[in-house]
PDB file of C-alpha atoms in Angstrom:
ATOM      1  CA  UNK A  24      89.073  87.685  98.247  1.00  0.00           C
ATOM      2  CA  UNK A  25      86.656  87.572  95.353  1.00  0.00           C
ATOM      3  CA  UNK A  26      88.061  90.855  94.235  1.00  0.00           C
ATOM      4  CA  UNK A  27      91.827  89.523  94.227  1.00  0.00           C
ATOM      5  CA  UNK A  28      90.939  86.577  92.072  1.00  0.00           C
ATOM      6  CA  UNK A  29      89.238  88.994  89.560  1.00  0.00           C
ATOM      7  CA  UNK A  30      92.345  91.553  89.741  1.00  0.00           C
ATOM      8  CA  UNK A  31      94.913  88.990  89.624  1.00  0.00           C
ATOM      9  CA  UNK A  32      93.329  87.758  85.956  1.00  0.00           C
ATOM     10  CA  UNK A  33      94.176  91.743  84.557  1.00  0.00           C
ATOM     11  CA  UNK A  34      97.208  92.263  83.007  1.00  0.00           C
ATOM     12  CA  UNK A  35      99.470  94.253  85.147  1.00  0.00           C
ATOM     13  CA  UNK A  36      97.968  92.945  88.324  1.00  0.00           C
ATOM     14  CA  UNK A  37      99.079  88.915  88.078  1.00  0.00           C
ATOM     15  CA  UNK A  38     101.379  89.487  91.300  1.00  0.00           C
ATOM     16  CA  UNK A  39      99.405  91.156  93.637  1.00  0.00           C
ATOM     17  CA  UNK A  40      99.291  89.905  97.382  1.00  0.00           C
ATOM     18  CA  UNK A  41      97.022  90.530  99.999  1.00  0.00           C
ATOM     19  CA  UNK A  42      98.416  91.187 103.522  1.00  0.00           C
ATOM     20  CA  UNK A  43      95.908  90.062 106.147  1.00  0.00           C
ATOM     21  CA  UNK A  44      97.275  92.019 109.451  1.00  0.00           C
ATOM     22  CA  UNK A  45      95.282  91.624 112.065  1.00  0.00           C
ATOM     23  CA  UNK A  46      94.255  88.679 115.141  1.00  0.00           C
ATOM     24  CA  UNK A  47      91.997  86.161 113.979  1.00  0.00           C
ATOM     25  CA  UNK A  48      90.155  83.722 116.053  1.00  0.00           C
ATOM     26  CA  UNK A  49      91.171  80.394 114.714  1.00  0.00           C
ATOM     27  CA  UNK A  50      87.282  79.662 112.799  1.00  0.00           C
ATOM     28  CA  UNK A  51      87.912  82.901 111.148  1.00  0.00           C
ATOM     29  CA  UNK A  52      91.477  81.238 110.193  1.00  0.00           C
ATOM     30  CA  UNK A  53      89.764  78.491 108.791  1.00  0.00           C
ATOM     31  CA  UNK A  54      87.220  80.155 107.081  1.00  0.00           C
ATOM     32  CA  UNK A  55      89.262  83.016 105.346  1.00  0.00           C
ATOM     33  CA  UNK A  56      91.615  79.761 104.240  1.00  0.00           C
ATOM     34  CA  UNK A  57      88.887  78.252 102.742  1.00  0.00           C
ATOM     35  CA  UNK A  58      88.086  81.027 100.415  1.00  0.00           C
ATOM     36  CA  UNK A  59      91.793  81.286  99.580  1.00  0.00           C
ATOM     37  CA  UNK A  60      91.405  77.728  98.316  1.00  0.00           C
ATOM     38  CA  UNK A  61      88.375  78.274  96.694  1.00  0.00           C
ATOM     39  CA  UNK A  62      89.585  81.126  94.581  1.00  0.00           C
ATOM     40  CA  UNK A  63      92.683  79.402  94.099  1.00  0.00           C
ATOM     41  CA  UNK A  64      94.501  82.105  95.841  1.00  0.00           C
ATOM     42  CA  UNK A  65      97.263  80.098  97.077  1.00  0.00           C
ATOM     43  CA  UNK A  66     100.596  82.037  98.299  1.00  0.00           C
ATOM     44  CA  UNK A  67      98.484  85.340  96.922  1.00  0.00           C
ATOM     45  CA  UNK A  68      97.192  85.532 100.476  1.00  0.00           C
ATOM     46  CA  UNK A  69      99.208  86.256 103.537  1.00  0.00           C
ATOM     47  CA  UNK A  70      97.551  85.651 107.153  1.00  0.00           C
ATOM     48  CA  UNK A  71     100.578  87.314 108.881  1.00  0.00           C
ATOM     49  CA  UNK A  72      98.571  87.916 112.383  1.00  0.00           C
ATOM     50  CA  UNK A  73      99.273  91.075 114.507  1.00  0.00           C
ATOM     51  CA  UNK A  74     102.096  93.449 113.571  1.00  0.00           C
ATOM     52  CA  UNK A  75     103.902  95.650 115.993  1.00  0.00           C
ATOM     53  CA  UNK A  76     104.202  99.550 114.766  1.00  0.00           C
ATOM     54  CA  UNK A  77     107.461  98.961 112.885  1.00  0.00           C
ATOM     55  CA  UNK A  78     105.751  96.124 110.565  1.00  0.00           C
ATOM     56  CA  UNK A  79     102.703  97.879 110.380  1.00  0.00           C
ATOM     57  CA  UNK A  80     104.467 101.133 108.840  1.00  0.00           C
ATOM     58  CA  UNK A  81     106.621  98.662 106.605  1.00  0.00           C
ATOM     59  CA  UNK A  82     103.679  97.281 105.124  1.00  0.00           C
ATOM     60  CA  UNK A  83     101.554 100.644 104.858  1.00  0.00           C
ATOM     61  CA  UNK A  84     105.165 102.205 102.848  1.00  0.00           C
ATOM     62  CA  UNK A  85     104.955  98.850 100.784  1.00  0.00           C
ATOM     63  CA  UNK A  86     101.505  98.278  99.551  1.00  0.00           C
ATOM     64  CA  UNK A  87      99.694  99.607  96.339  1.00  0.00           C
ATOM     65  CA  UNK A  88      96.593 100.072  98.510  1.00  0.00           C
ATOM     66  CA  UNK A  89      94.614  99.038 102.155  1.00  0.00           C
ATOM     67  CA  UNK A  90      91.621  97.234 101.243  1.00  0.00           C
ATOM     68  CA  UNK A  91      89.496  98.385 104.115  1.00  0.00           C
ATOM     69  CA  UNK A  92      85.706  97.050 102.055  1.00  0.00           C
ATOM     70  CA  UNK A  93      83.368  96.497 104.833  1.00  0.00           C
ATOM     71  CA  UNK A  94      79.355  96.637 105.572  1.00  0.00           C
ATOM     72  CA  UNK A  95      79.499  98.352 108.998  1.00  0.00           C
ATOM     73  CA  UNK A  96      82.440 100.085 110.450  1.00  0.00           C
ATOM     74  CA  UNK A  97      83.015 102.526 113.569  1.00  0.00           C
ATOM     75  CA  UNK A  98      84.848 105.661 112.601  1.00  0.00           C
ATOM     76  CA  UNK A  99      87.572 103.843 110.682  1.00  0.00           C
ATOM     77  CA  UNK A 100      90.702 104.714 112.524  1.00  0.00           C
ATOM     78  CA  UNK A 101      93.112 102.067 109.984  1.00  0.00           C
ATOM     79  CA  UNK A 102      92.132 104.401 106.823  1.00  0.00           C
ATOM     80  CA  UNK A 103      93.791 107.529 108.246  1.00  0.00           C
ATOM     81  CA  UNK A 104      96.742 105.585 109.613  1.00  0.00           C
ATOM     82  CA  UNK A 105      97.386 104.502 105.822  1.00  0.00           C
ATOM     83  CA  UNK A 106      96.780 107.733 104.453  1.00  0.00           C
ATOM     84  CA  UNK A 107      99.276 109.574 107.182  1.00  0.00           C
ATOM     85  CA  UNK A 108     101.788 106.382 106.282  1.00  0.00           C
ATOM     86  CA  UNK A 109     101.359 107.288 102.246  1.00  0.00           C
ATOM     87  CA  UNK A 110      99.315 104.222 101.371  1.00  0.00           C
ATOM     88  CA  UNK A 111      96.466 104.231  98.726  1.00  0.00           C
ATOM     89  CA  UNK A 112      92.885 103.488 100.268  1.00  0.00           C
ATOM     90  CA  UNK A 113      90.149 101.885  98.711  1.00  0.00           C
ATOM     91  CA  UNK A 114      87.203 101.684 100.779  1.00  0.00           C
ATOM     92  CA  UNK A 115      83.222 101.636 101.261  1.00  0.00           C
ATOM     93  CA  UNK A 116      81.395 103.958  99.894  1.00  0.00           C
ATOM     94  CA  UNK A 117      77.984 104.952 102.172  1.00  0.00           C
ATOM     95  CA  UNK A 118      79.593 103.957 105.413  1.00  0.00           C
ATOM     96  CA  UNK A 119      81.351 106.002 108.032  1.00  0.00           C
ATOM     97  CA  UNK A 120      84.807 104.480 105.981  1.00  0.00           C
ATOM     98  CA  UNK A 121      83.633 106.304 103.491  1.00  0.00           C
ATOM     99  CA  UNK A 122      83.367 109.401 105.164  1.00  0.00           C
ATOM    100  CA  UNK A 123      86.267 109.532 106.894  1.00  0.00           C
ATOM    101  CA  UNK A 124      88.035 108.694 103.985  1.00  0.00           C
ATOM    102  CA  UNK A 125      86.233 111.980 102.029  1.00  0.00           C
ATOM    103  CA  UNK A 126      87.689 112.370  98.518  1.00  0.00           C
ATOM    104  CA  UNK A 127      91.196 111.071  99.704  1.00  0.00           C
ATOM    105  CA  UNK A 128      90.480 107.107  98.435  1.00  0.00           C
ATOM    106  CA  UNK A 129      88.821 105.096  95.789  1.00  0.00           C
ATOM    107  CA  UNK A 130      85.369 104.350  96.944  1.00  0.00           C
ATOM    108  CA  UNK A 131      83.306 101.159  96.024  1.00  0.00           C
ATOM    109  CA  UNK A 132      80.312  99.151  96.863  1.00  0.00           C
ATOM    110  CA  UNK A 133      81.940  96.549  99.171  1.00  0.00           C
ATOM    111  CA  UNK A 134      79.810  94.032  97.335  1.00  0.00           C
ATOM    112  CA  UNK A 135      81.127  94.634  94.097  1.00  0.00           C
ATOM    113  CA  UNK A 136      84.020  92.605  93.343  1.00  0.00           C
ATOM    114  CA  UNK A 137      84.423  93.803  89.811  1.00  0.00           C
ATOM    115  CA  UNK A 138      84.498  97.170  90.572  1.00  0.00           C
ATOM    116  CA  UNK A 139      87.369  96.505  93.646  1.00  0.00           C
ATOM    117  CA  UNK A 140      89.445  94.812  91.237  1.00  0.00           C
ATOM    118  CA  UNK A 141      89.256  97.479  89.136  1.00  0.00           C
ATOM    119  CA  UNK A 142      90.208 100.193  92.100  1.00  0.00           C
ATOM    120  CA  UNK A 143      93.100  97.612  92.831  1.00  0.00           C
ATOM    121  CA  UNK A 144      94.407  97.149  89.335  1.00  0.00           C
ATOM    122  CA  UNK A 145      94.449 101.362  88.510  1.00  0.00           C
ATOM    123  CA  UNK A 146      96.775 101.541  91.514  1.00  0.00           C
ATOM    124  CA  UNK A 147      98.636  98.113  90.977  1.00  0.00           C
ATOM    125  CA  UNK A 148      99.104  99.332  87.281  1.00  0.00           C
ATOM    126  CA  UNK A 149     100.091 103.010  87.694  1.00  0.00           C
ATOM    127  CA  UNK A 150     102.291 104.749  89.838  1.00  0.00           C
ATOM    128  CA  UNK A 151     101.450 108.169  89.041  1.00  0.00           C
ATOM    129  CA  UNK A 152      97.319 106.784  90.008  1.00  0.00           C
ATOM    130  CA  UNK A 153      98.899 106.008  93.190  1.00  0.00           C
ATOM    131  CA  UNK A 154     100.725 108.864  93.837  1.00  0.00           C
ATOM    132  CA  UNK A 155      98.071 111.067  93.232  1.00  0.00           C
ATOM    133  CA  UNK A 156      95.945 109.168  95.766  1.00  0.00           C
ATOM    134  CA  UNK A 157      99.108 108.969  98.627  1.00  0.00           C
ATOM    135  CA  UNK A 158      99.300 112.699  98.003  1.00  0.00           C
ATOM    136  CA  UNK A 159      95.725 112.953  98.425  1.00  0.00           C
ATOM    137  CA  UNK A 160      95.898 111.030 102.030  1.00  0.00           C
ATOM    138  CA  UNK A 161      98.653 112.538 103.195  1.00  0.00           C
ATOM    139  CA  UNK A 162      96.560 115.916 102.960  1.00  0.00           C
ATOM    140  CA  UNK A 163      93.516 113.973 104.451  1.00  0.00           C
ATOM    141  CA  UNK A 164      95.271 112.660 107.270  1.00  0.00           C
ATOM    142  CA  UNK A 165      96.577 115.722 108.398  1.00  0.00           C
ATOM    143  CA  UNK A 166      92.780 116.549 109.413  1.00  0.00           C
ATOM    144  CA  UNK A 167      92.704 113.686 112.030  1.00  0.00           C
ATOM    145  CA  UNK A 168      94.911 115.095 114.404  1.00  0.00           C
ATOM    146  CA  UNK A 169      94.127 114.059 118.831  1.00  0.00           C
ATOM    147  CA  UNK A 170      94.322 117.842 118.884  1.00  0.00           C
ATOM    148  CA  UNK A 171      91.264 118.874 116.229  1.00  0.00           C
ATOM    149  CA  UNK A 172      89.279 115.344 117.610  1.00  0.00           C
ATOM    150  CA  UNK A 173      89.397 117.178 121.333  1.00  0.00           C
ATOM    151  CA  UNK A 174      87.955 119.946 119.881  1.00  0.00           C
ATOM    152  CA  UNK A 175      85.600 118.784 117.906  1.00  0.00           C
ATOM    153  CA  UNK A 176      84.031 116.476 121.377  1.00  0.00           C
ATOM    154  CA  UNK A 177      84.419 119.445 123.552  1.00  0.00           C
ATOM    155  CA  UNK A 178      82.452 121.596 120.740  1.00  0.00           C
ATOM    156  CA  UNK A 179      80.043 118.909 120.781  1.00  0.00           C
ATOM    157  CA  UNK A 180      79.544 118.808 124.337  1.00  0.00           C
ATOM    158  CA  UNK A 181      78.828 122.734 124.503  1.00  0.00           C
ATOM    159  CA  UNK A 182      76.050 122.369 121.918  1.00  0.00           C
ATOM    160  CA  UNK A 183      74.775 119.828 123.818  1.00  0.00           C
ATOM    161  CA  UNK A 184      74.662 121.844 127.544  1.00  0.00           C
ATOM    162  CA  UNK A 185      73.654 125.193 125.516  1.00  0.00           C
ATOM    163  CA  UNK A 186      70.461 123.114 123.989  1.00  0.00           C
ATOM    164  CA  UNK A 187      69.828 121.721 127.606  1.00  0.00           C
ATOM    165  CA  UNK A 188      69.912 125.118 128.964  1.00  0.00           C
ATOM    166  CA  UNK A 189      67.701 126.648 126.488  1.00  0.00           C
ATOM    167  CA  UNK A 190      65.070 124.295 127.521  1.00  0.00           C
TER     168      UNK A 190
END
């Protein structure tokens, strides 16, 4: 939210809007709306709750980015959704997010607002910046397929039987 207040002062960035999609337990409600007041990001914030598939896509086609900044993550399943729905990513550098996301998003130190705004305001600013990064995803994505993730665990698993009969 920090990073929205900085991007919406830029020229060229005064009307961006973050979509929150996602459940939230009512004290994160309450929490998340008390940084939107203390940032003054009134109406530039949009807790919409969980979306079904068709809102989800509608939002991925309709955004300049996903924001997906965070500390610790698990594999990061919501950046390859937006890059196979031809959204922009920005995400954490040095985290798993970061890896799946490869060279196919902007990466930034989730602590460093400035430097989000700044990932946010190139794409807000410049459609041919956020083509060039959909284009990128779409490519990305097409790595993540249930097909190559089965093979990948079942190569994993005979590594892990050919060590134990070595021993």
């Amino acid at each position: 939210l920090g990073a929205l207040a900085l991007a919406r002062q830029k020229p060229g960035a005064q009307e961006l809007v973050l979509v929150w999609a996602g459940k939230l337990s009512e004290g994160d409600r309450k929490t998340i709306e008390g940084l939107i007041a203390h940032h003054g990001l009134q109406g530039a914030v949009r807790l919409v709750g969980f979306v079904d598939q068709a809102e989800l896509r509608a939002l991925y086609r309709g955004a300049v980015a996903q924001l997906f900044v965070s500390r610790y993550e698990g594999f990061g399943f919501p950046i390859v959704e937006a890059m196979a729905m031809g959204c922009p990513v920005v995400t954490s550098k040095g985290s798993s997010t970061g890896e799946v996301a490869g060279d196919a998003a902007l990466l930034v130190d989730p602590e460093d607002h400035p430097a989000i705004a700044d990932a946010l305001c190139s794409l807000a600013r410049d459609e041919g910046e956020r083509r060039r990064w959909r284009d990128r995803g779409f490519t990305r994505a097409r790595r993540f397929t249930f097909e190559r993730m089965a093979e990948d665990a079942t190569e994993v698993y005979r590594s892990v039987i050919a060590r134990h009969r070595r021993r």
